[in-house]
Coordinates of C-alpha atoms in Angstrom, one line a residue:
Chain A
M1 CA 75.1 -10.5 -42.9
S2 CA 78.9 -11.1 -41.8
R3 CA 81.7 -8.6 -41.5
G4 CA 82.9 -9.7 -44.8
H5 CA 80.8 -7.0 -46.0
N6 CA 79.8 -6.4 -49.7
Y7 CA 81.9 -3.0 -49.8
Q8 CA 84.7 -4.8 -49.9
V9 CA 84.2 -7.4 -52.5
E10 CA 84.8 -6.9 -55.8
K11 CA 81.7 -5.5 -57.9
G12 CA 79.9 -5.2 -54.3
R13 CA 78.1 -8.8 -55.0
I14 CA 77.4 -11.4 -52.8
P15 CA 77.7 -14.4 -52.6
F16 CA 81.0 -15.3 -54.3
I17 CA 83.1 -18.1 -54.6
K18 CA 87.0 -17.6 -55.2
A19 CA 88.7 -20.5 -57.4
G20 CA 92.2 -19.7 -58.0
A21 CA 92.4 -16.6 -60.0
F22 CA 88.5 -16.3 -60.3
V23 CA 86.1 -14.7 -58.5
V24 CA 82.6 -15.8 -59.5
A25 CA 79.6 -13.8 -57.6
E26 CA 75.7 -14.7 -58.0
L27 CA 73.8 -17.6 -58.5
D28 CA 73.6 -17.9 -62.3
P29 CA 77.4 -17.4 -62.8
I30 CA 78.4 -19.8 -60.0
V31 CA 75.7 -22.2 -61.2
A32 CA 77.7 -22.0 -64.8
F33 CA 81.1 -22.0 -63.5
V34 CA 80.5 -25.4 -61.6
A35 CA 78.8 -26.8 -64.3
N36 CA 82.0 -26.2 -66.6
K37 CA 83.7 -28.0 -63.9
G38 CA 81.5 -30.8 -64.5
V39 CA 79.6 -30.4 -61.4
T40 CA 75.9 -30.0 -62.3
L41 CA 72.2 -30.7 -60.4
T42 CA 70.3 -30.8 -63.7
E43 CA 71.9 -33.6 -65.7
G44 CA 68.7 -35.6 -64.8
L45 CA 66.5 -33.0 -66.6
D46 CA 65.4 -32.9 -70.2
T47 CA 65.2 -29.8 -72.1
T48 CA 61.7 -29.3 -71.4
Q49 CA 62.2 -29.5 -67.7
K50 CA 65.2 -27.3 -67.8
A51 CA 63.2 -24.7 -69.5
D52 CA 60.4 -25.1 -67.0
M53 CA 63.2 -24.7 -63.8
R54 CA 64.6 -21.5 -65.7
A55 CA 61.1 -20.2 -65.6
Y56 CA 60.2 -20.9 -62.2
M57 CA 63.8 -19.3 -61.2
S58 CA 62.8 -16.0 -62.8
L59 CA 59.6 -16.1 -61.2
V60 CA 61.2 -16.4 -57.5
S61 CA 63.8 -13.9 -58.4
N62 CA 61.5 -11.3 -59.9
V63 CA 58.7 -11.4 -57.7
L64 CA 60.2 -12.7 -54.1
A65 CA 63.5 -10.7 -54.7
N66 CA 61.8 -7.6 -55.4
A67 CA 58.8 -8.1 -52.6
E68 CA 62.0 -8.5 -50.2
L69 CA 63.3 -5.2 -51.3
Y70 CA 60.2 -3.4 -51.4
V71 CA 59.2 -4.5 -47.7
S72 CA 63.0 -3.9 -46.3
W73 CA 63.8 -0.5 -48.2
V74 CA 60.3 1.0 -49.2
D75 CA 58.0 0.2 -46.4
R76 CA 58.7 2.9 -43.5
T77 CA 58.4 0.9 -40.3
T78 CA 60.5 -2.2 -41.6
Y79 CA 63.2 0.3 -43.0
E80 CA 63.2 2.3 -39.6
E81 CA 63.1 -0.7 -37.1
V82 CA 65.1 -3.3 -38.8
T83 CA 66.9 -2.4 -42.1
M84 CA 68.5 0.7 -41.0
S85 CA 70.5 -0.9 -38.3
R86 CA 71.2 -4.0 -39.9
Y87 CA 72.7 -2.8 -42.9
G88 CA 74.5 0.3 -41.3
S89 CA 75.7 -1.6 -38.4
V90 CA 78.9 -2.9 -40.1
H91 CA 80.3 0.5 -40.8
P92 CA 81.6 2.8 -38.4
W93 CA 79.8 6.1 -37.3
P94 CA 79.4 8.8 -40.3
L95 CA 79.6 5.7 -42.9
N96 CA 76.6 4.0 -41.6
H97 CA 74.2 6.7 -42.5
V98 CA 75.9 7.7 -45.8
L99 CA 76.0 4.3 -47.0
T100 CA 72.4 3.2 -46.0
K101 CA 71.1 6.4 -47.5
Q102 CA 73.0 5.8 -50.8
K103 CA 71.8 2.0 -50.7
R104 CA 68.2 3.4 -50.1
Q105 CA 68.2 5.8 -53.2
Q106 CA 69.7 3.3 -55.3
I107 CA 67.0 0.5 -54.5
H108 CA 64.3 3.1 -54.7
R109 CA 65.4 3.9 -58.0
R110 CA 65.6 0.5 -59.3
L111 CA 62.2 -0.5 -58.0
K112 CA 60.8 2.7 -59.6
V113 CA 61.6 1.6 -62.9
L114 CA 60.7 -1.9 -62.4
G115 CA 57.5 -0.6 -61.3
W116 CA 57.2 -1.7 -57.7
K117 CA 57.9 1.1 -55.9
Q118 CA 54.4 2.6 -57.4
K119 CA 52.5 -0.7 -55.4
S120 CA 51.1 -0.5 -52.2
L121 CA 52.0 -2.9 -49.5
E122 CA 49.0 -4.8 -49.8
E123 CA 49.8 -5.4 -53.7
V124 CA 53.2 -6.7 -52.8
Y125 CA 51.6 -9.0 -50.4
N126 CA 49.3 -10.4 -53.0
E127 CA 51.9 -10.8 -55.5
V128 CA 53.9 -13.0 -52.9
E129 CA 50.8 -15.0 -52.4
H130 CA 50.4 -15.4 -56.2
C131 CA 53.7 -16.5 -56.6
C132 CA 53.7 -18.9 -53.5
S133 CA 50.9 -20.5 -54.9
A134 CA 52.1 -21.0 -58.3
L135 CA 55.3 -22.8 -56.6
S136 CA 53.0 -24.9 -54.7
E137 CA 51.1 -26.1 -57.3
R138 CA 54.2 -27.2 -59.0
L139 CA 56.1 -28.8 -56.2
D140 CA 52.8 -30.5 -55.4
K141 CA 53.5 -33.7 -53.1
Q142 CA 57.0 -34.4 -54.7
E143 CA 59.9 -34.1 -52.5
F144 CA 61.8 -31.5 -54.6
F145 CA 60.3 -29.6 -57.6
F146 CA 62.1 -32.1 -59.8
G147 CA 61.4 -35.6 -58.2
K148 CA 63.8 -37.1 -55.9
R149 CA 67.0 -34.9 -56.6
P150 CA 67.2 -31.1 -55.8
T151 CA 68.0 -28.7 -58.1
E152 CA 69.3 -24.8 -58.7
L153 CA 65.4 -23.9 -58.3
D154 CA 65.1 -25.8 -55.0
A155 CA 68.2 -24.0 -53.8
L156 CA 66.9 -20.6 -54.8
V157 CA 63.8 -21.4 -53.4
F158 CA 64.9 -22.7 -50.0
G159 CA 67.2 -19.4 -49.9
H160 CA 64.3 -17.0 -50.4
L161 CA 61.6 -19.0 -48.4
F162 CA 63.6 -20.0 -45.3
T163 CA 64.7 -16.3 -44.9
L164 CA 61.3 -15.3 -45.0
L165 CA 60.3 -17.9 -42.4
T166 CA 63.1 -17.2 -39.9
T167 CA 63.6 -13.5 -40.2
P168 CA 61.4 -11.5 -37.7
L169 CA 59.9 -8.6 -39.0
P170 CA 57.4 -5.7 -37.4
D171 CA 54.9 -7.0 -40.0
N172 CA 55.2 -10.8 -40.0
R173 CA 52.6 -11.0 -42.9
L174 CA 55.5 -12.4 -45.3
A175 CA 56.1 -15.4 -43.2
T176 CA 52.2 -16.0 -42.6
I177 CA 51.8 -16.1 -46.3
V178 CA 54.5 -18.4 -46.9
R179 CA 53.7 -20.5 -44.1
S180 CA 50.0 -21.3 -45.5
F181 CA 51.6 -23.5 -48.1
S182 CA 52.4 -26.5 -46.3
N183 CA 54.4 -28.3 -49.1
L184 CA 56.5 -25.1 -49.4
V185 CA 57.4 -25.2 -45.6
K186 CA 58.1 -29.0 -45.8
L187 CA 60.6 -28.5 -48.5
C188 CA 62.3 -25.9 -46.6
Q189 CA 62.4 -28.2 -43.5
V190 CA 63.7 -31.2 -45.6
I191 CA 66.5 -29.1 -47.2
E192 CA 67.5 -27.7 -43.6
R193 CA 67.6 -30.9 -42.1
D194 CA 69.6 -33.2 -45.1
F195 CA 72.2 -30.5 -45.8
F196 CA 72.6 -27.8 -43.2
E197 CA 72.4 -29.9 -39.9
R198 CA 75.8 -30.8 -38.9
N199 CA 75.1 -33.1 -36.0
N200 CA 73.0 -35.4 -38.6
G201 CA 74.9 -38.2 -39.5
G202 CA 73.9 -40.9 -42.2
S203 CA 74.1 -40.7 -45.8
S204 CA 72.9 -37.3 -46.9
S205 CA 76.1 -35.8 -44.6
G206 CA 78.1 -38.1 -46.6
N207 CA 77.0 -37.1 -49.8
G208 CA 77.6 -33.3 -48.7
E209 CA 81.2 -34.0 -47.6
G210 CA 81.9 -35.6 -51.2
D211 CA 80.6 -32.3 -52.8
Y212 CA 82.8 -30.4 -50.5
D213 CA 85.5 -32.3 -51.6
K214 CA 84.7 -31.8 -55.3
L215 CA 84.6 -28.1 -54.5
E216 CA 88.0 -27.9 -52.9
D217 CA 89.4 -29.4 -55.9
L218 CA 88.4 -26.3 -57.8
N219 CA 90.8 -24.5 -55.9
Q220 CA 93.6 -26.3 -57.1
L221 CA 93.2 -24.9 -60.7
P222 CA 96.0 -23.5 -62.6
M223 CA 96.3 -19.9 -62.0
Chain B
M1 CA 30.6 -2.6 -74.4
M2 CA 34.4 -3.6 -74.2
E3 CA 36.8 -1.7 -76.4
L4 CA 40.4 -2.2 -76.9
H5 CA 42.1 0.7 -77.5
V6 CA 45.9 -0.3 -78.9
W7 CA 48.8 1.1 -81.2
E8 CA 48.3 0.9 -84.8
G9 CA 50.0 -1.5 -86.8
E10 CA 52.9 -1.3 -89.4
A11 CA 51.7 -2.8 -92.9
K12 CA 55.4 -2.7 -94.0
Y13 CA 56.0 -5.5 -91.2
G14 CA 52.8 -7.2 -91.2
L15 CA 52.3 -6.5 -87.7
P16 CA 48.7 -6.0 -86.1
S17 CA 50.4 -3.7 -83.8
M18 CA 53.7 -2.1 -82.8
D19 CA 53.5 -2.3 -79.2
L20 CA 54.2 -5.1 -76.7
K21 CA 51.7 -4.7 -74.4
S22 CA 48.9 -3.9 -77.3
L23 CA 50.1 -7.0 -79.0
Q24 CA 49.5 -9.3 -76.0
M25 CA 46.0 -8.2 -75.2
M26 CA 44.9 -8.4 -78.8
A27 CA 46.2 -11.7 -78.8
Y28 CA 44.6 -12.6 -75.5
V29 CA 41.2 -11.4 -76.6
K30 CA 41.2 -13.1 -80.0
F31 CA 42.3 -16.3 -78.3
S32 CA 39.8 -16.2 -75.7
G33 CA 37.1 -15.1 -78.3
A34 CA 35.6 -12.2 -76.2
P35 CA 33.5 -9.7 -78.5
V36 CA 35.9 -6.8 -77.9
T37 CA 36.1 -4.2 -80.7
I38 CA 39.4 -3.5 -81.2
I39 CA 40.4 0.3 -82.1
K40 CA 43.6 1.4 -83.5
S41 CA 44.8 4.3 -82.4
S42 CA 48.3 6.5 -82.1
N43 CA 47.5 9.0 -79.3
P44 CA 47.8 7.9 -76.2
F45 CA 46.8 11.2 -75.1
K46 CA 43.0 10.5 -75.5
S47 CA 43.0 7.5 -73.5
P48 CA 41.7 7.8 -69.7
T49 CA 44.7 6.3 -68.1
G50 CA 47.4 8.6 -70.4
K51 CA 48.4 5.0 -71.8
L52 CA 48.0 2.7 -74.6
P53 CA 46.5 0.3 -74.7
V54 CA 43.6 0.7 -72.6
F55 CA 40.4 -1.5 -72.4
K56 CA 37.4 0.1 -71.6
C57 CA 34.7 -1.6 -70.2
S58 CA 31.7 -1.1 -67.6
E59 CA 34.3 -1.1 -64.8
G60 CA 36.5 1.2 -65.9
A61 CA 39.7 1.4 -68.0
F62 CA 42.6 -0.8 -67.8
S63 CA 45.9 -0.5 -69.0
E64 CA 47.8 -3.8 -67.1
F65 CA 47.5 -7.2 -68.8
S66 CA 46.5 -8.8 -65.8
E67 CA 43.7 -6.3 -65.0
V68 CA 42.4 -7.2 -68.6
T69 CA 42.6 -11.0 -67.8
T70 CA 41.1 -11.0 -64.6
F71 CA 38.2 -8.9 -65.7
L72 CA 37.6 -11.1 -68.8
R73 CA 37.7 -14.0 -66.6
K74 CA 35.1 -12.6 -64.5
Q75 CA 32.8 -12.2 -67.5
N76 CA 33.8 -15.9 -68.6
F77 CA 36.1 -15.3 -71.2
S78 CA 39.3 -16.8 -71.0
C79 CA 41.6 -19.1 -73.1
D80 CA 43.2 -21.1 -70.1
Y81 CA 40.1 -23.3 -69.2
E82 CA 41.6 -26.3 -70.5
L83 CA 44.6 -25.9 -68.3
S84 CA 45.4 -28.1 -65.3
A85 CA 46.5 -26.1 -62.1
R86 CA 50.2 -27.1 -62.6
Q87 CA 50.0 -25.7 -66.4
C88 CA 48.2 -22.4 -64.7
S89 CA 51.2 -22.3 -62.5
E90 CA 53.5 -22.6 -65.3
V91 CA 51.8 -19.7 -67.1
V92 CA 53.1 -17.4 -64.4
A93 CA 56.3 -18.7 -64.3
Y94 CA 56.7 -18.5 -68.2
E95 CA 55.3 -14.9 -67.9
Q96 CA 58.3 -13.9 -65.4
L97 CA 60.8 -15.6 -67.4
M98 CA 59.9 -13.4 -70.7
L99 CA 59.9 -10.5 -68.4
E100 CA 63.7 -11.5 -67.1
K101 CA 65.3 -12.3 -70.2
L102 CA 63.5 -11.4 -73.1
Y103 CA 61.8 -7.9 -72.2
P104 CA 65.3 -6.0 -71.2
A105 CA 66.7 -7.0 -74.5
L106 CA 63.6 -5.8 -76.9
I107 CA 63.5 -2.8 -74.9
Y108 CA 67.3 -2.2 -75.3
L109 CA 67.2 -3.0 -79.3
W110 CA 63.9 -0.9 -79.6
W111 CA 64.6 2.1 -77.4
V112 CA 68.0 2.3 -76.4
E113 CA 70.3 1.0 -78.8
P114 CA 70.7 4.5 -80.8
K115 CA 71.0 3.3 -84.6
S116 CA 67.5 1.5 -84.3
Y117 CA 66.3 4.0 -82.1
Y118 CA 66.6 6.9 -84.5
E119 CA 66.1 5.0 -87.8
V120 CA 63.4 2.6 -86.7
T121 CA 61.5 3.2 -83.3
H122 CA 61.7 7.1 -83.2
K123 CA 60.8 7.5 -86.8
W124 CA 58.0 5.1 -86.9
F125 CA 56.5 6.7 -83.8
F126 CA 57.2 10.4 -84.9
S127 CA 55.6 9.9 -88.2
N128 CA 52.4 8.1 -86.8
M129 CA 51.6 10.3 -84.0
P130 CA 49.5 13.5 -84.5
F131 CA 51.2 16.7 -84.3
P132 CA 52.1 18.2 -81.0
H133 CA 52.2 14.9 -79.3
K134 CA 55.0 13.4 -81.2
F135 CA 57.5 15.7 -80.1
W136 CA 56.9 14.5 -76.5
Y137 CA 55.9 10.9 -76.4
P138 CA 58.5 9.2 -78.1
R139 CA 61.4 11.1 -76.2
R140 CA 59.6 10.4 -72.8
Y141 CA 59.4 6.5 -73.7
H142 CA 63.4 6.7 -74.8
Q143 CA 64.2 8.3 -71.6
G144 CA 62.0 5.9 -69.4
Y145 CA 63.6 2.9 -71.0
C146 CA 67.1 4.3 -70.9
D147 CA 66.6 4.4 -67.1
L148 CA 65.5 0.9 -66.7
I149 CA 68.5 -0.7 -68.8
N150 CA 70.9 1.8 -67.0
S151 CA 69.5 0.5 -63.5
M152 CA 70.1 -3.0 -64.6
F153 CA 73.8 -2.8 -64.9
D154 CA 76.8 -1.5 -62.8
D155 CA 78.4 0.3 -65.6
P156 CA 75.9 1.2 -68.0
D157 CA 78.1 3.3 -70.2
D158 CA 79.8 0.2 -71.4
S159 CA 77.3 -0.5 -74.5
Q160 CA 79.2 -3.2 -75.7
L161 CA 79.2 -5.0 -72.4
V162 CA 75.3 -4.4 -71.9
E163 CA 74.5 -5.5 -75.1
T164 CA 76.5 -8.8 -75.3
E165 CA 74.8 -9.4 -71.9
L166 CA 71.3 -8.8 -72.9
H167 CA 72.0 -10.6 -76.3
K168 CA 73.2 -13.7 -74.3
Q169 CA 70.3 -13.8 -71.9
A170 CA 67.8 -13.4 -74.7
Q171 CA 69.2 -16.1 -76.7
E172 CA 69.3 -18.5 -73.9
C173 CA 65.7 -17.7 -73.2
L174 CA 64.8 -18.4 -76.9
T175 CA 66.5 -21.6 -77.1
M176 CA 64.6 -22.6 -74.2
L177 CA 61.2 -21.6 -75.7
S178 CA 62.0 -23.5 -78.7
N179 CA 63.0 -26.5 -76.9
R180 CA 59.7 -26.1 -74.7
L181 CA 57.3 -25.8 -77.7
G182 CA 58.7 -28.7 -79.6
D183 CA 56.8 -29.7 -82.4
R184 CA 53.4 -28.6 -80.9
E185 CA 51.3 -26.2 -82.3
Y186 CA 50.8 -24.0 -79.0
F187 CA 52.7 -24.4 -75.8
F188 CA 50.0 -26.1 -74.2
G189 CA 48.8 -28.5 -76.8
R190 CA 46.3 -27.6 -79.6
T191 CA 44.7 -24.5 -78.4
P192 CA 46.4 -21.3 -77.4
S193 CA 46.2 -20.0 -73.8
T194 CA 47.5 -16.9 -72.1
I195 CA 51.3 -18.0 -72.2
D196 CA 50.7 -18.1 -76.3
A197 CA 49.7 -14.7 -76.4
V198 CA 52.6 -13.0 -74.1
I199 CA 55.2 -15.1 -75.9
F200 CA 53.6 -14.3 -79.6
S201 CA 53.8 -10.7 -78.6
Y202 CA 57.6 -10.9 -77.8
L203 CA 58.3 -13.0 -80.7
A204 CA 56.2 -11.2 -83.5
L205 CA 58.3 -7.8 -82.5
L206 CA 61.5 -9.5 -82.5
L207 CA 61.0 -11.3 -85.7
K208 CA 59.1 -9.1 -87.9
V209 CA 60.5 -5.6 -87.5
D210 CA 63.9 -5.1 -89.4
L211 CA 66.0 -3.4 -86.8
K212 CA 69.7 -2.3 -87.2
V213 CA 70.7 -5.2 -84.6
P214 CA 69.1 -8.3 -86.4
V215 CA 71.0 -10.7 -83.7
L216 CA 67.6 -11.8 -82.0
Q217 CA 65.7 -11.7 -85.5
N218 CA 68.4 -14.1 -87.0
H219 CA 68.2 -16.4 -84.1
I220 CA 64.2 -16.6 -84.1
K221 CA 64.7 -17.2 -88.0
A222 CA 67.2 -20.1 -86.8
C223 CA 64.7 -21.6 -84.9
P224 CA 61.9 -23.1 -87.3
N225 CA 59.2 -24.0 -84.7
L226 CA 59.2 -20.1 -83.4
S227 CA 59.1 -18.5 -86.8
R228 CA 56.3 -20.9 -87.8
F229 CA 54.3 -20.4 -84.4
V230 CA 54.3 -16.3 -85.0
S231 CA 53.4 -16.8 -88.8
K232 CA 50.6 -19.0 -88.1
A233 CA 49.3 -17.1 -85.2
V234 CA 49.3 -14.1 -87.5
Q235 CA 47.4 -15.8 -90.4
R236 CA 45.2 -17.2 -88.1
F237 CA 44.2 -14.9 -85.9
F238 CA 45.0 -11.5 -87.7
P239 CA 44.4 -12.5 -91.3
S240 CA 44.2 -9.0 -92.8
E241 CA 47.6 -8.1 -91.7
G242 CA 49.0 -10.9 -92.9
L243 CA 48.0 -10.1 -96.4
R244 CA 48.6 -6.3 -95.9
G245 CA 52.1 -7.5 -95.1
A246 CA 52.7 -9.5 -98.0
G247 CA 51.3 -7.0 -100.4
S248 CA 53.0 -3.8 -99.3
R249 CA 56.3 -5.1 -98.6
E250 CA 57.3 -4.1 -102.2
S251 CA 56.4 -0.5 -101.9
P252 CA 57.8 0.8 -98.5
G253 CA 58.1 4.5 -98.0
K254 CA 54.6 5.5 -99.3
D255 CA 53.4 5.6 -95.8
D256 CA 55.0 8.9 -95.2
M257 CA 53.5 10.7 -98.2
P258 CA 49.9 11.6 -96.2
H259 CA 51.6 13.5 -93.7
K260 CA 54.1 15.3 -95.8
G261 CA 51.8 18.1 -97.3
R262 CA 50.2 18.7 -94.0
N263 CA 53.6 18.8 -91.9
L264 CA 55.1 21.4 -94.6
L265 CA 52.0 23.5 -94.2
L266 CA 52.0 23.6 -90.5
S267 CA 55.9 24.1 -90.2
G268 CA 55.2 27.2 -92.8
L269 CA 52.7 28.6 -90.4
V270 CA 54.9 28.1 -87.3
A271 CA 57.8 30.1 -89.3
L272 CA 55.6 32.8 -90.4
S273 CA 54.1 33.2 -86.6
A274 CA 57.4 33.1 -85.4
M275 CA 58.9 35.8 -87.7
F276 CA 55.8 38.0 -87.2
G277 CA 56.0 37.8 -83.5
Y278 CA 59.5 38.8 -83.6
A279 CA 58.8 41.8 -85.8
I280 CA 56.1 42.8 -83.4
A281 CA 58.4 42.1 -80.4
A282 CA 61.2 44.2 -81.8
G283 CA 59.0 47.2 -82.8
L284 CA 59.6 46.7 -86.8
V285 CA 56.0 46.9 -87.5
Q286 CA 53.6 48.7 -85.4
V287 CA 50.1 47.5 -85.1
D288 CA 48.9 50.1 -82.4
M289 CA 46.5 52.4 -84.2
G290 CA 45.0 53.8 -81.1
E291 CA 48.1 56.2 -80.5
Q292 CA 48.2 58.1 -83.6
P293 CA 45.5 60.8 -83.2
I294 CA 47.1 61.5 -79.6
E295 CA 50.3 62.1 -81.3
E296 CA 48.8 64.3 -83.8
E297 CA 46.9 66.3 -81.1
Y298 CA 50.0 66.6 -79.2
D299 CA 52.0 67.9 -82.5
Y300 CA 49.1 70.5 -83.0
E301 CA 49.8 71.7 -79.4
Y302 CA 53.4 71.7 -80.3
D303 CA 53.2 73.7 -83.1
D304 CA 50.5 75.9 -81.6
Y305 CA 52.8 76.4 -78.5
N306 CA 55.4 77.1 -81.1
N307 CA 53.4 79.6 -83.0
E308 CA 52.4 81.3 -79.8
E309 CA 56.3 81.5 -78.9
G310 CA 57.4 82.7 -82.2
S311 CA 54.4 85.3 -82.2
S312 CA 55.3 86.6 -78.8
G313 CA 58.9 86.5 -79.3
E314 CA 58.1 88.7 -82.7

């Protein structure tokens, strides 16, 4: 988590993009905003595939996101050893305790009404495994979820799974579960290699630069 | 022995049950063809889990949809045998899609939006539940669902914003479902599967019940394949409800009558006992007969004493 902490950002949501007068936060609105400017990842999909993609995105954001919240804020060991220092460290002394407690209460309330707080850690791991097996079944042997080109779903899955795979936790069951689905791990590796490694020359980085140019155009919107 | 206790339906709307989970489980049981006795009830107090619906079987009592499907699958009753592994994974995904997009809107329209809550939802639960429980359960559900909606928004007091956002999400979802269903009879072809049970329960409640804010009802009506999907499923799997719904639509309001006399009697009794209790507490009416003789004795003594005093004085 960077220094630009979400307490300063309007509405407290991260990630966000700034384009002229607009501040757009979170994945769905960002995707919609960029689509308005004619940049979309789903033009090759028919309506059925788009519906399928939304359904899998719901699966990821319901199950994986809640499981992550559960492990970081409800599970005592992880909370005390990782989350507390990680969340509090960006604030000066009294604030780090106050804000962390506040956030914890807020997340506990949320997980309680969603019916997640009542689950045991074991049940949460089972949910994650169930979710990953559904994703793995859908991905099968394809390069990305919907053929040769990545979509929003690939971005969302990559975000969650890459974090689960690379974050060291006191109990690394989550990473172990993800690792047991080899095609999902491969998807993460492919995306990391093609889109995030800077010294990697070739066509993919060229594509990436093209995308950045388009995003810079967005900054020159009329105010 | 397998029994499924579910919330009662409402003949006025032609619905087999007025509850989302009940409808889901009933549809699943019917689709899978399992020999389960469906018992309609309106008292969650009697259920072993304290909730309705509840599925009673040799292994205990379940109130979660996934527990019921898992149990029935172990007994070799399932409607997903014809699905490929990939389709099974889609079932999981679509269940979550409904939970993320349609569930909050349904909950909001039924339990949080004040006009529909007081005039439709609360009214129905209040008039259908037995006497002491009706004062407690609807209110508790209302509170729980309000907490759920509030936890989803930064500014839950701005009801206009909340409503717009929930409607937008739900309408997007309904359009996607309509696209996904296309001209097919069910979502995965010619036989119903788990996903049809789940989607049916949402659509039936949204389509059949006349709420005060009919945006989503109109949206489903505007997707002919979705409304056909619902009415076909009701006709085929709940034939008695479909007929009753058509027959009794002309004479609504008669349902309140059987409880009216009893309610009047009960409230009369409550008022009477309260008045009587107050009268006793305030000492207006004395029921204690035991002290009378003592008082009399005392009076005699006092009289005697007076007499004695009088006589000695004389």
